[in-house]
Tab-separated table of C-alpha atoms and ligand atoms in Angstrom:
chain	number	residue	atom	x	y	z
A	1	MET	CA	-54.003	-165.379	-6.460
A	2	ASP	CA	-50.384	-166.262	-6.681
A	3	THR	CA	-49.417	-169.910	-6.555
A	4	GLY	CA	-45.902	-169.123	-7.616
A	5	ARG	CA	-44.384	-169.812	-10.970
A	6	LYS	CA	-45.372	-173.175	-12.426
A	7	ALA	CA	-42.408	-175.431	-12.994
A	8	PRO	CA	-41.902	-175.964	-16.715
A	9	VAL	CA	-42.339	-179.483	-18.106
A	10	SER	CA	-39.282	-181.260	-16.760
A	11	HIS	CA	-37.369	-182.127	-19.943
A	12	LEU	CA	-37.724	-178.564	-21.210
A	13	GLN	CA	-36.454	-177.032	-18.036
A	14	ASP	CA	-33.007	-176.152	-19.305
A	15	ASP	CA	-34.349	-174.449	-22.412
A	16	VAL	CA	-37.131	-172.395	-20.897
A	17	GLU	CA	-36.252	-169.040	-19.500
A	18	GLY	CA	-38.662	-167.150	-17.345
A	19	GLU	CA	-36.764	-165.329	-14.655
A	20	GLU	CA	-36.415	-162.102	-16.561
A	21	ASN	CA	-39.037	-159.677	-17.723
A	22	THR	CA	-39.592	-159.323	-21.425
A	23	ILE	CA	-40.958	-156.264	-23.129
A	24	LEU	CA	-42.546	-155.897	-26.536
A	25	ILE	CA	-41.984	-152.790	-28.648
A	26	ARG	CA	-44.611	-152.717	-31.340
A	27	ARG	CA	-43.040	-150.204	-33.674
A	28	THR	CA	-39.884	-149.219	-35.473
A	29	LEU	CA	-37.184	-147.420	-33.522
A	30	ARG	CA	-35.912	-144.556	-35.636
A	31	SER	CA	-32.727	-142.535	-35.633
A	32	GLY	CA	-32.302	-140.708	-32.327
A	33	GLN	CA	-34.612	-143.024	-30.376
A	34	LYS	CA	-33.091	-145.055	-27.551
A	35	PHE	CA	-34.638	-147.883	-25.610
A	36	TYR	CA	-33.257	-149.373	-22.400
A	37	TYR	CA	-34.807	-152.286	-20.567
A	38	ASP	CA	-33.892	-154.421	-17.601
A	39	GLY	CA	-34.761	-157.775	-19.169
A	40	ASN	CA	-35.348	-159.052	-22.697
A	41	VAL	CA	-36.517	-156.837	-25.519
A	42	ILE	CA	-38.555	-157.850	-28.537
A	43	VAL	CA	-38.982	-155.239	-31.247
A	44	MET	CA	-41.849	-155.842	-33.653
A	45	GLY	CA	-40.438	-153.506	-36.247
A	46	ASP	CA	-37.042	-152.317	-37.384
A	47	VAL	CA	-34.223	-150.707	-35.444
A	48	ASN	CA	-32.931	-148.065	-37.829
A	49	PRO	CA	-29.414	-146.634	-38.057
A	50	GLY	CA	-28.943	-144.083	-35.277
A	51	ALA	CA	-31.380	-145.867	-32.931
A	52	GLU	CA	-30.231	-147.821	-29.859
A	53	VAL	CA	-31.582	-150.825	-27.992
A	54	VAL	CA	-29.958	-151.770	-24.697
A	55	ALA	CA	-31.173	-154.744	-22.662
A	56	THR	CA	-29.785	-156.672	-19.730
A	57	GLY	CA	-31.093	-159.832	-21.435
A	58	HIS	CA	-31.655	-160.867	-25.055
A	59	VAL	CA	-32.703	-158.617	-27.886
A	60	ILE	CA	-34.943	-159.989	-30.608
A	61	VAL	CA	-35.844	-157.833	-33.567
A	62	MET	CA	-38.714	-159.005	-35.738
A	63	GLY	CA	-37.436	-156.860	-38.556
A	64	GLN	CA	-34.165	-155.234	-39.518
A	65	MET	CA	-31.555	-154.460	-36.880
A	66	ARG	CA	-29.436	-151.656	-38.285
A	67	GLY	CA	-28.782	-149.537	-35.224
A	68	MET	CA	-26.721	-150.030	-32.082
A	69	VAL	CA	-27.683	-153.008	-29.977
A	70	HIS	CA	-26.384	-154.071	-26.597
A	71	ALA	CA	-27.578	-157.374	-25.120
A	72	GLY	CA	-26.519	-158.568	-21.693
A	73	ALA	CA	-25.747	-154.969	-20.818
A	74	GLU	CA	-25.065	-155.821	-17.173
A	75	GLY	CA	-22.521	-158.439	-18.107
A	76	ASP	CA	-24.549	-161.494	-19.113
A	77	GLU	CA	-22.331	-163.280	-21.633
A	78	SER	CA	-25.074	-165.717	-22.581
A	79	ALA	CA	-27.257	-162.935	-23.960
A	80	MET	CA	-28.065	-163.052	-27.676
A	81	VAL	CA	-29.175	-160.714	-30.383
A	82	MET	CA	-31.502	-162.135	-32.977
A	83	ALA	CA	-32.999	-160.320	-35.957
A	84	PHE	CA	-34.763	-161.100	-39.211
A	85	ARG	CA	-32.005	-159.077	-40.762
A	86	LEU	CA	-28.967	-158.419	-38.632
A	87	LEU	CA	-27.014	-155.418	-39.920
A	88	PRO	CA	-26.078	-153.516	-36.774
A	89	THR	CA	-23.893	-150.427	-36.830
A	90	GLN	CA	-22.431	-151.793	-33.642
A	91	LEU	CA	-23.278	-154.881	-31.669
A	92	ARG	CA	-22.437	-155.351	-28.022
A	93	ILE	CA	-22.893	-158.395	-25.842
A	94	ALA	CA	-21.931	-158.010	-22.186
A	95	ASN	CA	-18.611	-156.151	-22.364
A	96	HIS	CA	-17.733	-157.231	-25.909
A	97	ILE	CA	-18.037	-154.326	-28.312
A	98	THR	CA	-18.063	-155.262	-31.990
A	99	ARG	CA	-18.763	-153.826	-35.377
A	100	PRO	CA	-19.101	-155.423	-38.803
A	101	PRO	CA	-15.889	-155.585	-40.840
A	102	ASP	CA	-15.481	-152.573	-43.143
A	103	ASP	CA	-15.474	-154.736	-46.248
A	104	GLU	CA	-18.463	-156.847	-45.275
A	105	VAL	CA	-20.996	-157.680	-47.954
A	106	PRO	CA	-24.430	-157.356	-46.352
A	107	PRO	CA	-26.107	-160.729	-45.897
A	108	GLY	CA	-29.381	-161.632	-47.561
A	109	THR	CA	-32.796	-161.443	-45.983
A	110	PHE	CA	-32.738	-164.195	-43.431
A	111	PRO	CA	-32.738	-164.329	-39.642
A	112	GLU	CA	-29.436	-164.392	-37.814
A	113	VAL	CA	-28.257	-164.722	-34.243
A	114	ALA	CA	-25.291	-163.069	-32.601
A	115	LYS	CA	-23.807	-164.593	-29.483
A	116	ILE	CA	-20.525	-165.108	-27.748
A	117	LYS	CA	-18.809	-168.296	-28.893
A	118	ASN	CA	-15.379	-169.169	-27.525
A	119	GLY	CA	-15.038	-165.663	-26.228
A	120	VAL	CA	-15.792	-164.039	-29.597
A	121	VAL	CA	-18.993	-162.487	-30.857
A	122	THR	CA	-20.164	-164.530	-33.835
A	123	ILE	CA	-23.162	-164.241	-36.073
A	124	GLU	CA	-24.769	-167.208	-37.692
A	125	SER	CA	-27.986	-167.840	-39.507
A	126	TYR	CA	-30.811	-168.710	-37.196
A	127	GLN	CA	-31.999	-172.246	-37.304
A	128	THR	CA	-35.193	-173.161	-35.569
A	129	GLY	CA	-34.592	-174.513	-32.136
A	130	ARG	CA	-30.849	-174.049	-32.219
A	131	ALA	CA	-30.624	-170.483	-30.994
A	132	ALA	CA	-29.513	-171.484	-27.519
A	133	VAL	CA	-26.851	-173.972	-28.625
J	1	MET	CA	-61.880	-126.528	-44.681
J	2	GLY	CA	-58.442	-126.773	-46.214
J	3	GLU	CA	-55.613	-129.098	-45.462
J	4	VAL	CA	-52.334	-128.016	-43.856
J	5	ILE	CA	-49.262	-129.844	-45.179
J	6	VAL	CA	-45.772	-129.301	-43.790
J	7	VAL	CA	-42.747	-129.960	-46.023
J	8	THR	CA	-39.852	-131.046	-43.843
J	9	SER	CA	-36.537	-132.947	-43.980
J	10	GLY	CA	-34.164	-132.483	-41.079
J	11	LYS	CA	-31.222	-131.820	-43.349
J	12	GLY	CA	-30.871	-128.531	-45.193
J	13	GLY	CA	-30.495	-128.114	-48.933
J	14	VAL	CA	-32.416	-131.241	-49.922
J	15	GLY	CA	-35.247	-129.399	-51.669
J	16	LYS	CA	-37.913	-128.355	-49.145
J	17	THR	CA	-38.276	-124.853	-50.504
J	18	THR	CA	-38.182	-126.063	-54.115
J	19	THR	CA	-40.833	-128.653	-53.281
J	20	THR	CA	-43.046	-126.174	-51.439
J	21	ALA	CA	-42.946	-123.757	-54.376
J	22	ASN	CA	-43.729	-126.490	-56.883
J	23	LEU	CA	-46.519	-128.115	-54.917
J	24	GLY	CA	-48.100	-124.717	-54.344
J	25	THR	CA	-47.837	-123.738	-57.982
J	26	GLY	CA	-49.090	-127.129	-59.174
J	27	LEU	CA	-52.068	-127.158	-56.834
J	28	ALA	CA	-52.937	-123.593	-57.887
J	29	GLN	CA	-52.676	-124.622	-61.552
J	30	LEU	CA	-55.396	-127.169	-60.852
J	31	GLY	CA	-57.621	-124.371	-59.599
J	32	ASN	CA	-57.046	-124.702	-55.864
J	33	LYS	CA	-56.663	-121.780	-53.504
J	34	VAL	CA	-53.254	-122.240	-51.940
J	35	ALA	CA	-51.319	-120.434	-49.200
J	36	LEU	CA	-47.587	-121.036	-48.889
J	37	VAL	CA	-46.106	-120.284	-45.483
J	38	ASP	CA	-42.371	-119.705	-45.160
J	39	ALA	CA	-41.603	-120.939	-41.645
J	40	ASP	CA	-37.852	-120.605	-42.124
J	41	ILE	CA	-37.654	-117.440	-40.048
J	42	GLY	CA	-34.302	-115.720	-40.335
J	43	LEU	CA	-33.410	-117.551	-43.557
J	44	ARG	CA	-36.367	-116.770	-45.718
J	45	ASN	CA	-36.137	-117.678	-49.366
J	46	LEU	CA	-39.477	-118.992	-50.557
J	47	ASP	CA	-40.230	-115.422	-51.649
J	48	VAL	CA	-37.082	-115.353	-53.764
J	49	VAL	CA	-37.805	-118.727	-55.326
J	50	LEU	CA	-41.290	-117.475	-56.268
J	51	GLY	CA	-39.939	-114.122	-57.465
J	52	LEU	CA	-42.016	-112.187	-54.931
J	53	GLU	CA	-39.315	-110.680	-52.731
J	54	ASN	CA	-39.960	-107.090	-53.799
J	55	ARG	CA	-43.598	-107.261	-52.742
J	56	ILE	CA	-43.022	-108.013	-49.054
J	57	VAL	CA	-44.381	-105.458	-46.611
J	58	TYR	CA	-45.426	-107.583	-43.659
J	59	ASP	CA	-44.250	-111.028	-42.629
J	60	ILE	CA	-45.339	-113.974	-40.494
J	61	THR	CA	-44.125	-112.406	-37.231
J	62	ASP	CA	-46.199	-109.294	-37.936
J	63	VAL	CA	-49.250	-111.553	-38.173
J	64	THR	CA	-48.538	-113.649	-35.076
J	65	GLY	CA	-47.524	-110.542	-33.162
J	66	GLY	CA	-50.758	-108.790	-34.103
J	67	HIS	CA	-49.070	-105.938	-36.001
J	68	CYS	CA	-51.117	-106.539	-39.119
J	69	ARG	CA	-54.031	-108.582	-40.345
J	70	LEU	CA	-53.363	-111.919	-42.030
J	71	ARG	CA	-54.847	-110.628	-45.271
J	72	GLN	CA	-52.382	-107.738	-45.365
J	73	ALA	CA	-49.352	-109.999	-45.082
J	74	LEU	CA	-50.427	-112.464	-47.778
J	75	ILE	CA	-48.727	-111.759	-51.099
J	76	LYS	CA	-50.541	-112.697	-54.274
J	77	ASP	CA	-48.537	-114.638	-56.837
J	78	LYS	CA	-47.660	-113.036	-60.166
J	79	ARG	CA	-49.047	-115.801	-62.323
J	80	TYR	CA	-51.624	-117.805	-60.468
J	81	GLU	CA	-54.882	-116.383	-59.213
J	82	GLY	CA	-55.251	-118.717	-56.251
J	83	LEU	CA	-51.649	-118.720	-55.016
J	84	PHE	CA	-50.532	-116.683	-51.998
J	85	LEU	CA	-47.366	-116.440	-49.915
J	86	LEU	CA	-46.984	-115.617	-46.257
J	87	PRO	CA	-43.289	-114.675	-46.079
J	88	ALA	CA	-40.920	-115.359	-43.216
J	89	ALA	CA	-39.220	-112.554	-41.304
J	90	GLN	CA	-35.619	-112.087	-42.285
J	91	THR	CA	-34.397	-109.948	-39.404
J	92	LYS	CA	-35.778	-112.075	-36.544
J	93	ASP	CA	-35.122	-115.587	-35.343
J	94	LYS	CA	-37.125	-118.753	-34.840
J	95	THR	CA	-38.078	-117.925	-31.248
J	96	SER	CA	-40.135	-114.941	-32.395
J	97	VAL	CA	-43.004	-117.353	-33.156
J	98	ASN	CA	-44.277	-120.180	-30.952
J	99	PRO	CA	-46.195	-123.383	-31.740
J	100	ASP	CA	-49.495	-122.079	-30.328
J	101	GLN	CA	-49.325	-119.047	-32.581
J	102	MET	CA	-48.601	-121.305	-35.548
J	103	LYS	CA	-51.594	-123.493	-34.706
J	104	GLU	CA	-53.814	-120.445	-34.624
J	105	LEU	CA	-52.360	-119.128	-37.871
J	106	CYS	CA	-52.898	-122.449	-39.654
J	107	GLY	CA	-56.425	-122.579	-38.271
J	108	ASP	CA	-57.135	-119.170	-39.799
J	109	LEU	CA	-55.538	-120.040	-43.127
J	110	ARG	CA	-57.405	-123.302	-43.570
J	111	GLN	CA	-60.696	-121.399	-43.361
J	112	GLU	CA	-59.850	-119.621	-46.579
J	113	PHE	CA	-57.568	-121.921	-48.528
J	114	ASP	CA	-57.880	-125.419	-49.975
J	115	TYR	CA	-54.239	-126.151	-49.212
J	116	VAL	CA	-51.810	-124.532	-46.799
J	117	ILE	CA	-48.227	-125.622	-47.421
J	118	ILE	CA	-45.572	-124.879	-44.846
J	119	ASP	CA	-41.896	-124.685	-45.787
J	120	CYS	CA	-40.079	-126.002	-42.711
J	121	PRO	CA	-36.557	-124.918	-41.750
J	122	ALA	CA	-33.768	-127.488	-41.447
J	123	GLY	CA	-33.088	-128.925	-37.993
J	124	ILE	CA	-35.200	-130.375	-35.204
J	125	GLU	CA	-35.367	-127.393	-32.875
J	126	GLN	CA	-37.898	-124.629	-32.362
J	127	GLY	CA	-38.262	-123.809	-36.063
J	128	PHE	CA	-39.247	-127.406	-36.784
J	129	LYS	CA	-41.638	-127.505	-33.837
J	130	ASN	CA	-43.280	-124.299	-35.045
J	131	ALA	CA	-43.599	-125.550	-38.601
J	132	ILE	CA	-45.313	-128.819	-37.680
J	133	ALA	CA	-47.534	-127.421	-34.915
J	134	GLY	CA	-50.530	-126.623	-37.094
J	135	ALA	CA	-50.084	-129.298	-39.761
J	136	ASP	CA	-52.470	-132.133	-40.612
J	137	ARG	CA	-50.040	-133.993	-42.822
J	138	ALA	CA	-46.333	-134.059	-43.479
J	139	VAL	CA	-44.270	-134.520	-46.592
J	140	VAL	CA	-40.694	-135.582	-45.870
J	141	VAL	CA	-38.093	-134.662	-48.478
J	142	THR	CA	-34.795	-136.471	-48.748
J	143	THR	CA	-32.010	-136.960	-51.267
J	144	PRO	CA	-30.418	-140.354	-51.948
J	145	GLU	CA	-27.606	-139.757	-49.471
J	146	VAL	CA	-27.031	-141.665	-46.262
J	147	SER	CA	-26.894	-138.517	-44.127
J	148	ALA	CA	-30.097	-137.056	-45.593
J	149	VAL	CA	-31.937	-140.352	-45.126
J	150	ARG	CA	-30.692	-140.585	-41.537
J	151	ASP	CA	-32.045	-137.105	-40.830
J	152	ALA	CA	-35.313	-137.945	-42.562
J	153	ASP	CA	-35.637	-140.983	-40.301
J	154	ARG	CA	-35.086	-138.809	-37.251
J	155	ILE	CA	-37.782	-136.459	-38.524
J	156	VAL	CA	-40.260	-139.287	-39.135
J	157	GLY	CA	-39.705	-140.400	-35.530
J	158	LEU	CA	-40.330	-136.873	-34.259
J	159	LEU	CA	-43.431	-136.527	-36.449
J	160	GLU	CA	-44.770	-139.779	-34.993
J	161	ALA	CA	-44.060	-138.489	-31.491
J	162	ALA	CA	-45.982	-135.325	-32.368
J	163	GLU	CA	-48.851	-137.537	-33.600
J	164	LEU	CA	-48.482	-136.442	-37.193
J	165	ARG	CA	-49.146	-139.872	-38.632
J	166	ASP	CA	-48.373	-141.325	-42.038
J	167	PRO	CA	-45.918	-138.835	-43.462
J	168	ARG	CA	-45.191	-139.279	-47.155
J	169	LEU	CA	-41.824	-139.254	-48.842
J	170	ILE	CA	-40.348	-137.353	-51.760
J	171	VAL	CA	-36.915	-138.464	-52.919
J	172	ASN	CA	-35.294	-135.514	-54.679
J	173	ARG	CA	-32.211	-135.126	-56.869
J	174	VAL	CA	-32.091	-138.753	-57.975
J	175	ARG	CA	-29.551	-139.527	-60.673
J	176	TYR	CA	-30.733	-142.700	-62.344
J	177	LYS	CA	-27.404	-143.395	-63.998
J	178	MET	CA	-25.640	-143.357	-60.660
J	179	VAL	CA	-28.300	-145.550	-59.074
J	180	LYS	CA	-27.940	-148.049	-61.905
J	181	ALA	CA	-24.193	-148.113	-61.469
J	182	GLY	CA	-24.676	-148.740	-57.750
J	183	ASP	CA	-23.099	-145.391	-56.836
J	184	MET	CA	-26.254	-143.905	-55.358
J	185	MET	CA	-28.859	-145.205	-52.922
J	186	SER	CA	-31.849	-146.581	-54.775
J	187	ILE	CA	-35.447	-145.736	-53.922
J	188	GLU	CA	-35.789	-149.275	-52.567
J	189	ASP	CA	-32.829	-148.718	-50.232
J	190	ILE	CA	-34.426	-145.552	-48.893
J	191	ILE	CA	-37.914	-146.976	-48.474
J	192	ASP	CA	-36.341	-149.989	-46.806
J	193	ILE	CA	-35.124	-147.770	-43.987
J	194	LEU	CA	-37.826	-145.142	-43.734
J	195	ALA	CA	-40.779	-147.460	-44.363
J	196	ILE	CA	-43.173	-144.668	-45.247
J	197	ASP	CA	-45.323	-144.177	-48.351
J	198	LEU	CA	-43.603	-142.810	-51.392
J	199	LEU	CA	-45.218	-139.696	-52.794
J	200	GLY	CA	-42.798	-139.306	-55.660
J	201	VAL	CA	-39.285	-139.215	-57.042
J	202	VAL	CA	-37.786	-136.047	-58.527
J	203	PRO	CA	-34.704	-136.407	-60.722
J	204	GLU	CA	-31.645	-134.211	-60.509
J	205	ASP	CA	-32.358	-131.580	-63.140
J	206	GLU	CA	-30.546	-128.379	-64.022
J	207	MET	CA	-33.908	-126.895	-65.035
J	208	VAL	CA	-34.672	-126.638	-61.317
J	209	VAL	CA	-31.742	-124.285	-60.888
J	210	ILE	CA	-32.485	-122.375	-64.086
J	211	THR	CA	-36.166	-121.805	-63.301
J	212	THR	CA	-35.473	-121.061	-59.638
J	213	ASN	CA	-33.024	-118.343	-60.587
J	214	ARG	CA	-35.741	-116.779	-62.737
J	215	GLY	CA	-38.170	-116.837	-59.801
J	216	GLU	CA	-40.306	-119.521	-61.405
J	217	ALA	CA	-41.298	-123.042	-60.459
J	218	VAL	CA	-40.037	-125.881	-62.655
J	219	ILE	CA	-43.528	-127.410	-62.634
J	220	CYS	CA	-44.458	-124.700	-65.172
J	221	ASP	CA	-41.888	-126.084	-67.592
J	222	ASP	CA	-43.744	-128.668	-69.663
J	223	ARG	CA	-40.697	-130.392	-71.035
J	224	SER	CA	-38.558	-130.873	-67.935
J	225	ARG	CA	-38.468	-134.251	-66.236
J	226	SER	CA	-38.484	-132.684	-62.794
J	227	GLY	CA	-41.538	-130.628	-63.735
J	228	GLN	CA	-43.301	-133.819	-64.805
J	229	ALA	CA	-42.296	-135.457	-61.519
J	230	TYR	CA	-43.788	-132.584	-59.540
J	231	ARG	CA	-46.982	-132.673	-61.611
J	232	ASN	CA	-47.357	-136.353	-60.706
J	233	ILE	CA	-46.735	-135.574	-57.049
J	234	VAL	CA	-49.387	-132.858	-57.091
J	235	ARG	CA	-51.913	-135.312	-58.523
J	236	ARG	CA	-51.088	-137.814	-55.818
J	237	ILE	CA	-51.587	-135.142	-53.173
J	238	THR	CA	-55.047	-134.494	-54.520
J	239	GLY	CA	-55.904	-138.164	-54.078
J	240	GLU	CA	-54.372	-140.471	-56.682
J	241	GLN	CA	-52.722	-143.678	-55.495
J	242	VAL	CA	-48.967	-144.217	-55.575
J	243	PRO	CA	-47.876	-147.633	-56.797
J	244	LEU	CA	-45.747	-149.399	-54.210
J	245	LEU	CA	-42.253	-150.496	-55.072
J	246	SER	CA	-41.400	-154.111	-54.537
J	247	LEU	CA	-38.411	-154.722	-52.354
J	248	GLU	CA	-35.721	-157.048	-53.481
J	249	GLU	CA	-35.257	-160.189	-51.504
J	250	GLY	CA	-32.105	-162.171	-51.023
J	251	GLY	CA	-31.893	-165.962	-50.845
J	252	LEU	CA	-31.429	-167.995	-47.706
J	253	MET	CA	-27.910	-169.138	-47.058
J	254	ASN	CA	-26.228	-170.725	-44.139
J	255	ARG	CA	-23.152	-168.734	-43.352
J	256	ILE	CA	-21.186	-167.609	-40.404
J	257	ARG	CA	-20.071	-164.052	-39.961
J	258	ARG	CA	-17.593	-162.731	-37.522
J	259	MET	CA	-17.702	-159.361	-35.855
J	260	ILE	CA	-14.675	-157.227	-35.189
J	261	GLY	CA	-13.972	-156.491	-31.544
J	262	PHE	CA	-12.739	-153.202	-30.108
J	263	LYS	CA	-9.471	-153.381	-28.254
N	301	ADP	N1	-34.222	-131.834	-58.388
N	301	ADP	C1	-33.249	-130.907	-58.335
N	301	ADP	N2	-32.299	-130.838	-59.291
N	301	ADP	C2	-31.311	-129.911	-59.227
N	301	ADP	N3	-31.185	-129.004	-58.253
N	301	ADP	C3	-32.099	-129.020	-57.253
N	301	ADP	C4	-33.169	-129.964	-57.241
N	301	ADP	N4	-33.907	-129.735	-56.125
N	301	ADP	C5	-33.342	-128.699	-55.481
N	301	ADP	N5	-32.246	-128.257	-56.152
N	301	ADP	C6	-31.352	-127.152	-55.753
N	301	ADP	O1	-30.822	-127.476	-54.482
N	301	ADP	C7	-30.662	-126.319	-53.698
N	301	ADP	C8	-31.362	-126.493	-52.351
N	301	ADP	O2	-32.754	-126.592	-52.558
N	301	ADP	P1	-33.800	-125.950	-51.541
N	301	ADP	O3	-35.159	-126.226	-52.068
N	301	ADP	O4	-33.462	-124.526	-51.247
N	301	ADP	O5	-33.513	-126.842	-50.266
N	301	ADP	P2	-33.985	-126.645	-48.734
N	301	ADP	O6	-35.163	-125.729	-48.736
N	301	ADP	O7	-34.329	-128.034	-48.284
N	301	ADP	O8	-32.821	-126.100	-47.996
N	301	ADP	C9	-31.221	-125.172	-54.512
N	301	ADP	O9	-30.152	-124.501	-55.107
N	301	ADP	C10	-32.100	-125.860	-55.539
N	301	ADP	O10	-32.185	-125.105	-56.731
N	302	MG	MG1	-35.398	-123.895	-47.582
C-alpha cells in the first residue's frame, strides 16, 4: 500500500529532508576499502586513513573520519560532512577539494561539521540543531 | 584439536618471523606441541631464525604436492621436545601452493598439534591468501610507524572480509623514550586506528638481533625485556586477559577550522 510520502509537519518542512536515500554502514571502513552511494551515507564506525567514502548527499560518521570523504559528489554544494571526530586526509564537497593545513593541530574529541560557507569549505564544531544553518 | 594461528602484517620487516619463532618456542616451553609453518615461500627464513636450516630435506611444497608425507617434512627443534618446523620452499614461488592445499595442510596439522603457527609473507597477494586460508585466528604485527599501521589496517580489513574475526595486535619495536618525547606513535594512537584487541607490546631490543643471529629465540633469554614481553604474550594466547588501555580524551571547544583548497 503506497499512499505517497506523508507531508512533514508544516513548520519543519524546510528542515526535513527525505528525497534522497540514506544508507547505514554498521562497521569501520579500513584502509583500501571504498564505499560509494547515491544518497546520504551514515557510518556507524570509523573511516580509517586510506579508506574512501563518496556520496551524492551528506556523509555522517558516528566515529572518526580519517580517510577521504566526498559529499555532494554529483555537485550538490549544500552537502555536509559530519563526524564525531573530523580528521580527514582529504575532504571534498561537490567540486571543492580540500585538505587540512600541514601545520594543523588535530582538534579534540568532539563532533564537527564541514560545509561550504561563502564558497569555502569550513569546519566548525557541531551544535545540536544548527547543522543546516 | 589444535588451534591454527596466522601471524601477519602487510608490511615486511615488522617482526612476523621473529614473533612466530618466539610464540612457538614459548608455547613449547609450556609443554604444548607446536608446529611452525613458514608460508613465506621463496623467501624462507624461519628455519634460519630457529637455527634449523641445515636439517631441511623436504619443504611445504613437497607436502602439498604429495612428494612426501607431512611427518617427513616436519623438522624437530634442537631444544624443545614439542616444537616442529615445516619449512618453506626457497626455489619456488607463492603460486606453487594454493589456499585449498593450505586448508588441508592445516587440517592435518591441527590433528596432531596443540598450536599451529603460520608465518605469513608480507603483502596482500597470493602468499597472504595462502597463509590465512587454514587459520582460526590471526595475530597482526605492526611497528609504531604510520606506514606499518596503515598496512596493518588494510590487513585487518582483509581478514574481516575472509571471516577471520577478532584479530589481535602485537606492537613490536616500541621505543618508550621516543614515545614519551612524542617522536613515535603511542600504543593508544595505534589502537585508536586499528580498534582491535592488544595482545602485547614488544620493545625495541638489540637482544632480538643477537639471539636471532645465534639461531635462538629471545624468549629463552630470561633477562631481556623483549623476552619478557613475548612470555607475557604467550600466556595471553593460552587464555589470560589483556588489560585494555584507556584512550585519552580531549575537551570540548568551539572553534572554526578552515580547509585548504586545491587550485
Ligand atoms: N623487538 C625487536 N627489536 C629489535 N629488532 C627486532 C625486533 N623485532 C624484530 N627485529 C629485527 O627486525 C628484522 C625484521 O624482523 P622479521 O621478524 O624478519 O620481520 P618480518 O618477518 O615481518 O619480515 C630482523 O632483523 C629482526 O631481528
Ligand atoms: Mg618474515
